Coordinates of C-alpha atoms in Angstrom, one line a residue:
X1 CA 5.6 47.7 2.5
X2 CA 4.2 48.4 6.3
X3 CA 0.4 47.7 6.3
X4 CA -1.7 50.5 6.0
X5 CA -2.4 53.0 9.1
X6 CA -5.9 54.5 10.0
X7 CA -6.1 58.4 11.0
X8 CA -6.8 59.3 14.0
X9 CA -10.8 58.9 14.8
X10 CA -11.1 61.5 17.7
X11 CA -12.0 64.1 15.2
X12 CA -14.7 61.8 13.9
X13 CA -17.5 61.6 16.7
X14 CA -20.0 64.8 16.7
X15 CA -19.2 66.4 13.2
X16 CA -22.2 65.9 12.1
X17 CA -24.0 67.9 15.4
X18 CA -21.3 70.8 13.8
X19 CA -22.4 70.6 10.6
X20 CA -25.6 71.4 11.7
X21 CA -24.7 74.1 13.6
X22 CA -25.5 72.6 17.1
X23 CA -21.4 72.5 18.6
X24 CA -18.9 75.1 18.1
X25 CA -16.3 72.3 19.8
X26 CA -14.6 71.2 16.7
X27 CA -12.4 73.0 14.1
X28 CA -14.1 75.6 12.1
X29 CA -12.3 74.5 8.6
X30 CA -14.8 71.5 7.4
X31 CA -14.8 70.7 3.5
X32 CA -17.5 72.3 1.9
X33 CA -18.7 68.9 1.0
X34 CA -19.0 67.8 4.7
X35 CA -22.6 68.2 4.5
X36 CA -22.9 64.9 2.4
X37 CA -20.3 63.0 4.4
X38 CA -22.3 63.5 7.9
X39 CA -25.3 63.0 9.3
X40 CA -28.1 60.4 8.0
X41 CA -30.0 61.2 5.1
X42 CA -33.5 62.5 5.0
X43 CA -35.9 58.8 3.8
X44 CA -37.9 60.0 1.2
X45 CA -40.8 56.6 0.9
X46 CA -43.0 58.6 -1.6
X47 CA -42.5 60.0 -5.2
X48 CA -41.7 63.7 -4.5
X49 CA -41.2 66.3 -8.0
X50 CA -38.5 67.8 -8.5
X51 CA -37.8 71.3 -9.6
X52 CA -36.3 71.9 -12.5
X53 CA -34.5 74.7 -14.1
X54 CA -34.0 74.1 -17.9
X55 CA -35.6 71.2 -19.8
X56 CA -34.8 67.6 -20.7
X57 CA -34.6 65.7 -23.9
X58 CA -38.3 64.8 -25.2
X59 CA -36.7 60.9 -25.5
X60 CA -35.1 60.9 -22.0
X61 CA -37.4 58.3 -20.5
X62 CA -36.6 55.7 -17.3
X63 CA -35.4 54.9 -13.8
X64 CA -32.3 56.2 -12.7
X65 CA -31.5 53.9 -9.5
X66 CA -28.8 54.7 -7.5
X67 CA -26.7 53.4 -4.4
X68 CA -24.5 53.9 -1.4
X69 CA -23.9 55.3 2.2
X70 CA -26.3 57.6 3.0
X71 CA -25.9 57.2 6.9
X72 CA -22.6 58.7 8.6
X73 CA -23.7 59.1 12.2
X74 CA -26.3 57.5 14.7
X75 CA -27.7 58.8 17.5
X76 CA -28.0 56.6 20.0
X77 CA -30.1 56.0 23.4
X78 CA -27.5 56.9 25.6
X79 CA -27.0 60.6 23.6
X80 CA -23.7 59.5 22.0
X81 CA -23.0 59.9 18.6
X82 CA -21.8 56.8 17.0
X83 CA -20.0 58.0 13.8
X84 CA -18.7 55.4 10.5
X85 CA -15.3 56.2 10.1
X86 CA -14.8 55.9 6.3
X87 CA -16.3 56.7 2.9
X88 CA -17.2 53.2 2.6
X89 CA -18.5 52.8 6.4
X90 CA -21.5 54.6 5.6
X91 CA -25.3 53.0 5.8
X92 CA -26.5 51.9 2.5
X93 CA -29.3 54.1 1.1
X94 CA -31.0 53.2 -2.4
X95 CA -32.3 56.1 -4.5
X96 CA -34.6 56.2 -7.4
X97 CA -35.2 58.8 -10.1
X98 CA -38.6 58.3 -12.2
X99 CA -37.8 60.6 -15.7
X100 CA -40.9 60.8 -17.4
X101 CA -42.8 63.2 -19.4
X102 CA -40.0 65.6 -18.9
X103 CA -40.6 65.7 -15.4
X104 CA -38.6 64.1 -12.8
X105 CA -39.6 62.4 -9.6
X106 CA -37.5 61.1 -6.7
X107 CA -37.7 58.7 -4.2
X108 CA -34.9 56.9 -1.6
X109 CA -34.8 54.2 1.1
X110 CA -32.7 53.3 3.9
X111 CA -31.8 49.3 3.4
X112 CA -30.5 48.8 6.6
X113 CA -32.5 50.3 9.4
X114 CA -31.9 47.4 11.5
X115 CA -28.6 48.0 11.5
X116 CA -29.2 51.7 12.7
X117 CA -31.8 50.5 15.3
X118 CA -29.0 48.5 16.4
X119 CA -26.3 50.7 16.6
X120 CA -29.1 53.2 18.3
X121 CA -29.7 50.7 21.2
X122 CA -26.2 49.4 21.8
X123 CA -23.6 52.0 20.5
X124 CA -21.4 50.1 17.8
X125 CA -22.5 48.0 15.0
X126 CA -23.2 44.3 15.5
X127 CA -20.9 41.4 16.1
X128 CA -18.2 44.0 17.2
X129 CA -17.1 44.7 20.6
X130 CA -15.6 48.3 20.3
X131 CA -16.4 51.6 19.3
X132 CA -13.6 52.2 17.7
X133 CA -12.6 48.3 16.9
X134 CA -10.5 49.2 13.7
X135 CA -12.9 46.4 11.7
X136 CA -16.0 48.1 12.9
X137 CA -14.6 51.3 12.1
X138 CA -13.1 51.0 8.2
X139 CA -15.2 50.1 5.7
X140 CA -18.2 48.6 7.6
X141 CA -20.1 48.7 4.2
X142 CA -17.8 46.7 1.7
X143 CA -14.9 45.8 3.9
X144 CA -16.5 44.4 7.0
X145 CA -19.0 42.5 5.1
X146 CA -15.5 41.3 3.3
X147 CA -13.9 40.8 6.5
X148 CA -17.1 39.2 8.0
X149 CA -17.0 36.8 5.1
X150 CA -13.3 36.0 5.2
X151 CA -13.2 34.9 8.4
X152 CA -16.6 33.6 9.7
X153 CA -18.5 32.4 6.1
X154 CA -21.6 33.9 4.4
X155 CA -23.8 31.9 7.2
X156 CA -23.4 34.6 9.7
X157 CA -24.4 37.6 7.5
X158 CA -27.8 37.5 9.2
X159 CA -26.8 36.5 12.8
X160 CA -28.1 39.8 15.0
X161 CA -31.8 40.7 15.6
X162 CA -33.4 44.9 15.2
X163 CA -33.4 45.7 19.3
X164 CA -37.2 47.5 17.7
X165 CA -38.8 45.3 15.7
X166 CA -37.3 42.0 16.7
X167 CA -37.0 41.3 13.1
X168 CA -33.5 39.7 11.9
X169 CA -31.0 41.9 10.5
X170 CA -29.4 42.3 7.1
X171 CA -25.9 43.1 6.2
X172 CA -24.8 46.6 4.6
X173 CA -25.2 45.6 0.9
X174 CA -24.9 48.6 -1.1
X175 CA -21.8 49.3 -3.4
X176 CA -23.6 48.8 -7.2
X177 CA -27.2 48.0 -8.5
X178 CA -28.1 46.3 -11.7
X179 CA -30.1 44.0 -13.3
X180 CA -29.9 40.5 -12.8
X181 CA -31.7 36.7 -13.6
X182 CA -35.1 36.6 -14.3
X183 CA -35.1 40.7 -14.6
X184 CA -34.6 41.3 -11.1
X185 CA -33.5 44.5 -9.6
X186 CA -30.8 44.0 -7.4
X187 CA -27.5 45.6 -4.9
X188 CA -24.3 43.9 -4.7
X189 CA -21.1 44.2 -2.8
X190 CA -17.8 43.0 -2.6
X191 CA -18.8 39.5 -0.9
X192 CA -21.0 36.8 -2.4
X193 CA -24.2 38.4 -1.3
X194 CA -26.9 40.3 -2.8
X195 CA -30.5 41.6 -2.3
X196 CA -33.6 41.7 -4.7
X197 CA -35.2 44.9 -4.6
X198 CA -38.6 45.9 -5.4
X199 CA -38.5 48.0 -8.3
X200 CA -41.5 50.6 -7.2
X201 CA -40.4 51.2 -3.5
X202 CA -37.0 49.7 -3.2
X203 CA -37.9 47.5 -0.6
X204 CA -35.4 44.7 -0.2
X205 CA -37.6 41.2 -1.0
X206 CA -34.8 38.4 -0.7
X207 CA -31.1 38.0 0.2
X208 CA -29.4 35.8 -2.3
X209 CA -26.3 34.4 -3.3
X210 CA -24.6 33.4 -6.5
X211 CA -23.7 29.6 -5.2
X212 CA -27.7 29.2 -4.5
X213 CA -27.9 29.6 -8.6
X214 CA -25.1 27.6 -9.5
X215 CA -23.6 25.5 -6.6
X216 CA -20.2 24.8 -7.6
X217 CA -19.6 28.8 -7.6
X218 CA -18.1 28.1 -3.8
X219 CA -16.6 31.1 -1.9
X220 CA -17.5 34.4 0.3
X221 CA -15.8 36.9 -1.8
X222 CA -17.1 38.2 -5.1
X223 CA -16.5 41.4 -7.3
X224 CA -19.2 44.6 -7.1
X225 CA -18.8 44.9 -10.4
X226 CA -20.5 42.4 -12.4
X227 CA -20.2 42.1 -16.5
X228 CA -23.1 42.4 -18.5
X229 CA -23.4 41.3 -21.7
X230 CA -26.9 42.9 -22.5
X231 CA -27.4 41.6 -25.9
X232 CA -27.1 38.2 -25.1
X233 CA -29.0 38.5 -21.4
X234 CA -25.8 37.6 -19.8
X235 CA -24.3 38.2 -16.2
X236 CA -20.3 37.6 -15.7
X237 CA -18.7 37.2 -12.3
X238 CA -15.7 36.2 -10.6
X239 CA -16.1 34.7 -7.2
X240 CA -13.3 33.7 -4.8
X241 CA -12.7 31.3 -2.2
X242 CA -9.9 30.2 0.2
X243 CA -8.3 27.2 0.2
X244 CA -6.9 25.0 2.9
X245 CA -3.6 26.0 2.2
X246 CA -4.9 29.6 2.1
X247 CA -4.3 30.2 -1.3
X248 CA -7.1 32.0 -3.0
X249 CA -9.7 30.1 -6.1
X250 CA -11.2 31.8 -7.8
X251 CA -13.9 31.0 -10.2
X252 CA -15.5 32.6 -12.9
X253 CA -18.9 31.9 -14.2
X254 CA -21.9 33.0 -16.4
X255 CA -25.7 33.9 -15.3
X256 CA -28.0 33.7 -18.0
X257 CA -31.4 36.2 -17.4
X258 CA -33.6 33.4 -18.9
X259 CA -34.2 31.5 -16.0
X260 CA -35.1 28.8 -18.0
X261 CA -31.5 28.6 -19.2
X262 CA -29.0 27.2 -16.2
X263 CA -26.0 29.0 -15.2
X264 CA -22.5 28.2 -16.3
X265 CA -18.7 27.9 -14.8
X266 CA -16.3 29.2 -17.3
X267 CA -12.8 28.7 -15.2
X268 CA -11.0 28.0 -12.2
X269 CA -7.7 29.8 -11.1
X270 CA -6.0 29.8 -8.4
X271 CA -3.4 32.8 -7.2
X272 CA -3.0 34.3 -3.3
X273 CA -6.0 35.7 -1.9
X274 CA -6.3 39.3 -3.1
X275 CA -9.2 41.9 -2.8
X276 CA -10.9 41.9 -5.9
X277 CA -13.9 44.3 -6.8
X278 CA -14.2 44.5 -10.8
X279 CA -12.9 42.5 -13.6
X280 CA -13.1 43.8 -17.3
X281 CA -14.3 42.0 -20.4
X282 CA -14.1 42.2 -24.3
X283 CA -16.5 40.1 -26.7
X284 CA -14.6 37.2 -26.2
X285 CA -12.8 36.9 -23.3
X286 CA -13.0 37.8 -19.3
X287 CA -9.8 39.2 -17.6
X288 CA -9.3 39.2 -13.6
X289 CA -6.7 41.9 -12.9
X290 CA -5.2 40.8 -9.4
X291 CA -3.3 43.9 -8.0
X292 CA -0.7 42.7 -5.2
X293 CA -3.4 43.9 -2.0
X294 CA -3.3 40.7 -0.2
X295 CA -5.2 38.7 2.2
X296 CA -4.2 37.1 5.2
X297 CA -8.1 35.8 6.8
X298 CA -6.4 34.2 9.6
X299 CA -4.8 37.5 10.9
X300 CA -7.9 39.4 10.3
X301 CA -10.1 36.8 12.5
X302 CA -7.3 37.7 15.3
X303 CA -6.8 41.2 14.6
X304 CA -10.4 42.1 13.1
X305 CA -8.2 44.7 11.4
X306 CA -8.2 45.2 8.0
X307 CA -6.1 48.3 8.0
X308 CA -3.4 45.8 9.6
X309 CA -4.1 42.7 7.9
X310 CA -3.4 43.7 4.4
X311 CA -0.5 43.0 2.5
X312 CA 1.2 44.9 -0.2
X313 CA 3.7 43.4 -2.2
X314 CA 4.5 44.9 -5.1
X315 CA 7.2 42.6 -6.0
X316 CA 4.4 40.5 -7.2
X317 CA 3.6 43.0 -10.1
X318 CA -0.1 42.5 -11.1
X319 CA -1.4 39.6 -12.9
X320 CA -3.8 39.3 -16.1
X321 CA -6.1 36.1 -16.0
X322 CA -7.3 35.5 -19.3
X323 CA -10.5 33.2 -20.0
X324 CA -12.5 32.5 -22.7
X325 CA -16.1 33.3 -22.3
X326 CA -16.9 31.0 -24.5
X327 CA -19.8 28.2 -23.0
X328 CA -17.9 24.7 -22.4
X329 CA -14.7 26.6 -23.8
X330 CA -10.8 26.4 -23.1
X331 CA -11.7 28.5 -19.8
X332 CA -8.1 30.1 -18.8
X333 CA -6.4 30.4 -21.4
X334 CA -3.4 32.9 -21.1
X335 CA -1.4 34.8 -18.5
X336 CA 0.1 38.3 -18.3
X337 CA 1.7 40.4 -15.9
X338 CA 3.0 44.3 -15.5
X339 CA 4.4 46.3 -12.8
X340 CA 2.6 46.7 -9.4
X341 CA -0.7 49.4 -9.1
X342 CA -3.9 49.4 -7.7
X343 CA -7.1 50.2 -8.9
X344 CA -10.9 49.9 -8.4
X345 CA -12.4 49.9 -11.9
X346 CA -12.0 49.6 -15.0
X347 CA -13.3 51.9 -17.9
X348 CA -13.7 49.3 -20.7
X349 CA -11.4 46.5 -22.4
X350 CA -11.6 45.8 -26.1
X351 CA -9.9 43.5 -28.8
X352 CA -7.8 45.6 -31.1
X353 CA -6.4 43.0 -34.2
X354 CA -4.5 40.5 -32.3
X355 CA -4.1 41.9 -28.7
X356 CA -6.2 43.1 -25.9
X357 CA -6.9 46.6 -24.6
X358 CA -7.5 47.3 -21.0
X359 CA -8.2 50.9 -19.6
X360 CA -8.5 51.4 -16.1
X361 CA -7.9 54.1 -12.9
X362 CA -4.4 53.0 -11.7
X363 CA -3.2 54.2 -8.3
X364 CA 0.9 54.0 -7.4
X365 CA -0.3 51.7 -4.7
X366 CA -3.1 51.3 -1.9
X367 CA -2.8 53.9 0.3
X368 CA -5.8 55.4 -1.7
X369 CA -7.5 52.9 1.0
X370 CA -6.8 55.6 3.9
X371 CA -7.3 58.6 1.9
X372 CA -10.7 58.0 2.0
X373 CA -11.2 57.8 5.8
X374 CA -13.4 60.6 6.6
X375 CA -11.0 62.2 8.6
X376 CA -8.8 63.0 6.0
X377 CA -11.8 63.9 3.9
X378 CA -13.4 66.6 6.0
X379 CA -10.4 67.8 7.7
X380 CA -8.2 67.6 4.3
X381 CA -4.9 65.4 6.5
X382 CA -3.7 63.7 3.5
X383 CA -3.4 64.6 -0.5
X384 CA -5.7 62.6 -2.3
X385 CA -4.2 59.9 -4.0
X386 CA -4.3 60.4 -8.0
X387 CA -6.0 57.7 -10.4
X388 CA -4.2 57.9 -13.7
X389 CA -6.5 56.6 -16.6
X390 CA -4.1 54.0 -18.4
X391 CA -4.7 51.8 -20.8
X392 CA -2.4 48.3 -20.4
X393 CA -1.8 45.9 -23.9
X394 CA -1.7 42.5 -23.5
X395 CA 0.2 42.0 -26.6
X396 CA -0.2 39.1 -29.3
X397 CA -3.2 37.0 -27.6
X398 CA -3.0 34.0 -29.7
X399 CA 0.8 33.5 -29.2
X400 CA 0.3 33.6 -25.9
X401 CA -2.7 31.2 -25.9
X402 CA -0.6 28.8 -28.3
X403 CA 2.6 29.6 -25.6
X404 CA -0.3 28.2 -22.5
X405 CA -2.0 29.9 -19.7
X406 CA 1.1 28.9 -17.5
X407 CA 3.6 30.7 -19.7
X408 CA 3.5 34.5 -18.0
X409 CA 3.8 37.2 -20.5
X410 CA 4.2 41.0 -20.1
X411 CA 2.0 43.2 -20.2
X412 CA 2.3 46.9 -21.5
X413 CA 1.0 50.1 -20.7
X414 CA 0.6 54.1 -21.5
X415 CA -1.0 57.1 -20.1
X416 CA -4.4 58.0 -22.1
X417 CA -4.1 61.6 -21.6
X418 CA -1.1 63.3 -22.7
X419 CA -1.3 65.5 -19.8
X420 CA -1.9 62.8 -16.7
X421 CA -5.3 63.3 -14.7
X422 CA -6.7 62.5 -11.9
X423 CA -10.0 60.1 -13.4
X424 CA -12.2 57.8 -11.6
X425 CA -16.3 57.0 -11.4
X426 CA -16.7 56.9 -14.9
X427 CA -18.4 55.4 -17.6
X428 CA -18.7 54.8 -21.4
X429 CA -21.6 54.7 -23.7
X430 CA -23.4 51.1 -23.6
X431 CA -23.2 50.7 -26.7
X432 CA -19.3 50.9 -26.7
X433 CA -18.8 48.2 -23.7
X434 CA -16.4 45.7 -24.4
X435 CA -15.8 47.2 -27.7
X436 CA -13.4 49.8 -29.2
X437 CA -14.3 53.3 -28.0
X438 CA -13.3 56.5 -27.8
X439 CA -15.0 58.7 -25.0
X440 CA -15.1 58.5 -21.2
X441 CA -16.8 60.4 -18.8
X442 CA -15.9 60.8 -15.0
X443 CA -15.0 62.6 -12.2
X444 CA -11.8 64.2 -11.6
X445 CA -9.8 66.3 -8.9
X446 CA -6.9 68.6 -9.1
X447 CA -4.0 69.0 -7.0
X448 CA -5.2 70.7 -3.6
X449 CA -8.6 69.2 -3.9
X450 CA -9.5 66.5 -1.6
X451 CA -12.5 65.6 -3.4
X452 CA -14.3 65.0 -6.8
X453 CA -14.8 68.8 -8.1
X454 CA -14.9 68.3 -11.5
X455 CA -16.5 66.1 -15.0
X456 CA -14.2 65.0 -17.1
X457 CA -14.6 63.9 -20.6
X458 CA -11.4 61.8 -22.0
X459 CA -10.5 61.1 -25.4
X460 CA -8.4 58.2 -25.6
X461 CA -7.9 58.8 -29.7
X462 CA -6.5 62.5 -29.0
X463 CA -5.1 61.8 -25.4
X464 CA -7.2 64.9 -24.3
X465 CA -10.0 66.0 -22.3
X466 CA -12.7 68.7 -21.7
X467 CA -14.6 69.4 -18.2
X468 CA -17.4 70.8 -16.4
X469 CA -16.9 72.1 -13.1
X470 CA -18.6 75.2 -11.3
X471 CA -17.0 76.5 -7.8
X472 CA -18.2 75.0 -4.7
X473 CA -20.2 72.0 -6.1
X474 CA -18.9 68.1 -5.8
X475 CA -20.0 65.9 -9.1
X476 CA -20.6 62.5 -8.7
X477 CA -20.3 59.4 -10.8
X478 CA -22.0 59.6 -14.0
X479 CA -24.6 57.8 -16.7
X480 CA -24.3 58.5 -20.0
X481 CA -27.6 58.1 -22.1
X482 CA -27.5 57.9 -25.2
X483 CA -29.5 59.7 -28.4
X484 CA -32.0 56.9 -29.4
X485 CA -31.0 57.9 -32.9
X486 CA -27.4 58.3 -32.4
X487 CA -24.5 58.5 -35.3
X488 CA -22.2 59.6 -32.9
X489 CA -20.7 57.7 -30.2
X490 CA -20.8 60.7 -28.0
X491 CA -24.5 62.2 -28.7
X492 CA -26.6 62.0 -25.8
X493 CA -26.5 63.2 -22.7
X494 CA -24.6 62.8 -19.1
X495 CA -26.3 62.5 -16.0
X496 CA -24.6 63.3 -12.9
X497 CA -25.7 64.5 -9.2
X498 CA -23.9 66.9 -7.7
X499 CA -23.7 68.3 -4.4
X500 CA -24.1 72.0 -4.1
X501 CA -21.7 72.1 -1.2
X502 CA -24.9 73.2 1.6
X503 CA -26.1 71.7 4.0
X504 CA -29.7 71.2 2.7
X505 CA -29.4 71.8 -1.0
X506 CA -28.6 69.1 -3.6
X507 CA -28.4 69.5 -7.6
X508 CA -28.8 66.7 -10.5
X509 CA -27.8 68.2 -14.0
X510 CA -28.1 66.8 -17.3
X511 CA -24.8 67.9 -19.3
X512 CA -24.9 67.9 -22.9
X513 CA -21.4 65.7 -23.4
X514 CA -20.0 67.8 -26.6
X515 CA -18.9 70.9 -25.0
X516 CA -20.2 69.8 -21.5
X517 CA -22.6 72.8 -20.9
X518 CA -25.4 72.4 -18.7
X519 CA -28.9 72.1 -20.2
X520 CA -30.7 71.6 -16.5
X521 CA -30.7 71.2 -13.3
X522 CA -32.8 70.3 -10.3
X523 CA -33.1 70.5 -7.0
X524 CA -35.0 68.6 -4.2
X525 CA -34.6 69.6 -0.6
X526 CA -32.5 66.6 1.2
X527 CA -29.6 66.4 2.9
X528 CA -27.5 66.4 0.2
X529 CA -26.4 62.6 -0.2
X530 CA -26.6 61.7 -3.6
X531 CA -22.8 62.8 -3.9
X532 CA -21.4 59.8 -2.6
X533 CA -23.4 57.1 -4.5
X534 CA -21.2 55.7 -5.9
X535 CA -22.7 53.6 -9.1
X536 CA -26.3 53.8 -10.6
X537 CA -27.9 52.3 -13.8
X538 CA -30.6 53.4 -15.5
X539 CA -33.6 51.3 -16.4
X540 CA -35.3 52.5 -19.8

């Protein structure tokens, strides 16, 4: 398959001057949304109420963190405007919601405002050499910190200095938050970095690294999305490393909380190098799902190109790395493949009797990776890619453990609606994770949109689903709480932000999941960002 192709990026510079009204010299046919893909977020340091219209469960109580790009398009000294290409270019911005009382205060913070200071003084981000350098201009956040990894090591993540303060700069670290050892607060990305926050005003306190923890977890490349296991105070990760063959290893290990307790590696396996940025786990066992988007590091330190530098090949089909999470266990213990897809997340993986359940967002293949250039976002080039929620079987587990991890089995799959949707950002009730389940909740898209427009609630059982959607407003991810006395697995409530589709106006609703009616919403004035944060967790 030829590699992927970027979009044109003339239409890029100066949209966000247009959005605000200041140039009629681009198209007059934005998406309505365009007003949280542009411009940089207002920084809100202090507590600031919200108003509210409705009221919120007496038991609703906690901190609602949230992540993600915040900042499209810099200003700089010379009166340019340098503008981040993709939906993953943008500046990381890390938001806070304080639910107490039945009030609701917010609060954000821009992590990287040496990188902006930098991009202010010298017109591109640092260590590249171009404005529109194709590595500088896709995926700065996540995929140039990946590239930047790949090709140079973890020891040049803090290699330029803020042309203001002097002070040295950090990496864009922004694509999930979460809890991690010794209770910290902390933002992750799809590299073997990560930064300790300050729970009160998001400050970041330390960079950090998984291989400082446990040092034979070796390798620059690691998966956004962590498992938890919060009964047992338990964090689950895959990192990966290149060989000198270039063959990716990759290794998955265990974190305890307890810092007392030392950190664990569970298995080693070793496939090509492919991008990886979740994983999915049941009680027992951890599965890496390897879809055939691979690596080549050597042509992406000549190229600094990841739209040319990665491979699709889905002759490989997709492979099922089974390990046991058991401490000093069997490690890898079984192997499965299916057909070739692509995907980003999963929505949760269970034991049923004798096999295992996996239900993920499957794309037909990675072009969903230029889809989300902001070109085709704002100006609406492309169709949007589908994700079909899917649930794959891999059949029989303990035959296949008896048959050995080097005996490849196949793996199964079906739809879980009986009517195909579009489903991605979602989540489950905690209490379901890594368990049997029966309700998801995301966001969806229909054909036309280029966007998230809609909730979704899915029921695998009944292969159906229900929505919330209201003309002209853009829902993002979403929590769901649950009741504190719940005998129902879908009694609680759903937390989403959604973007109102203006400039300056920006809506959080609480949905109450049965029927998904609104109960509230409120609004804060800010340039409507909160959109395209892409995961959150919510601290009780």
């Amino acid at each position: 398959m030829p590699a992927l192709v970027a979009p044109p990026r003339h239409c890029i510079p100066d949209i966000s001057r247009k959005v605000k009204g200041e140039t009629d010299a681009l198209v007059e046919d934005l998406q309505p949304f365009a007003c949280g893909l542009t411009g940089r977020s207002v920084e809100v340091l202090e507590p600031q109420s919200c108003e509210m219209q409705g009221v919120l469960p007496h038991w609703l109580q906690g901190h609602l963190y949230r992540n993600g790009p915040g900042v499209w398009d810099v200003e700089t000294k010379s009166g340019e405007m340098f503008s981040l290409a993709h939906w993953f270019d943008g500046l990381t911005v890390m938001h806070k919601f304080d639910i107490q009382a039945g009030c609701v205060t917010y609060r954000n913070r821009h992590l990287v405002k040496e990188m902006e200071n930098y991009i202010r003084e010298y017109n591109r981000p640092p260590n590249l050499t171009a404005y529109d350098d194709p590595c500088g201009s896709f995926m700065g956040r996540a995929f140039s910190t990946f590239v930047q990894a790949a090709t140079q090591g973890l020891q040049t993540f803090e290699h330029y200095q803020d042309p203001e303060t002097g002070k040295e700069g950090k990496v864009n670290v922004g694509v999930t938050v979460g809890q991690y050892r010794g209770n910290k607060l902390v933002s992750r990305t799809d590299a073997n970095v990560l930064y300790e926050l300050n729970p009160q005003d998001l400050e970041v306190i330390q960079q950090m690294n998984y291989s400082a923890v446990i040092p034979e977890v070796q390798g620059n490349f690691a998966t956004s999305h962590v498992e938890r296991d919060e009964a047992a105070g338990l964090t689950h990760n895959v990192v990966m490393d290149l060989t000198a063959r270039g063959w990716g290893m990759y290794t998955f290990f265990c974190v305890p909380d307890d810092e007392t307790e030392e950190p664990y590696v569970l298995a080693k396996v070793q496939d090509e190098p492919c991008y990886i940025h979740s994983f999915a786990a049941t009680e027992r066992y951890l599965i890496l799902i390897l879809a055939p988007c691979v690596l080549s590091p050597l042509r992406m330190l000549i190229n600094k190109s990841f739209f040319k530098d990665v491979q699709w090949k889905p002759q490989k089909g997709v492979k099922f790395y089974v390990v046991d999470k058991q401490k000093n266990g069997p490690g890898h213990v079984a192997t499965f493949r299916h057909d070739a897809f692509f995907y980003f997340h999963n929505i949760n993986a269970f034991e049923s009797r004798d096999d295992l359940c996996i239900d993920l967002a499957a794309y037909k293949d990675n072009q969903i990776i230029v889809h989300l250039h902001r070109a085709n976002l704002l100006f609406n080039l492309q169709a949007h890619a589908p994700a079909i929620p899917r649930r794959y079987t891999l059949s029989s587990i303990s035959k296949a453990i008896t048959a050995g991890k080097d005996t490849v089995a196949e793996a199964s799959s079906r739809d879980l609606l009986s009517d195909p949707q579009c489903f991605e950002l979602f989540t489950i009730s905690p209490l379901n994770k890594s368990k049997a389940y029966r309700y998801s909740y995301g966001t969806s898209l229909q054909d036309g949109d280029c966007f998230y427009t809609r909730l979704l609630k899915v029921d695998a059982d009944l292969g159906i689903s229900q929505e919330w959607k209201e003309g002209g407003t853009f829902p993002g991810e979403p929590i769901f709480v649950p009741h504190p006395e719940a005998s129902k697995e879908d009694q609680g409530v759903l937390l989403s932000v959604v973007l109102a589709g203006k400039p300056v106006t920006e809506r959080r609703i609480s949905t109450s999941n049965k029927s998904i009616q609104e109960l509230l919403h409120i609004e804060r004035y800010c340039y409507a960002v909160l959109l395209l944060c892409m995961f959150s967790t919510l601290h009780s």
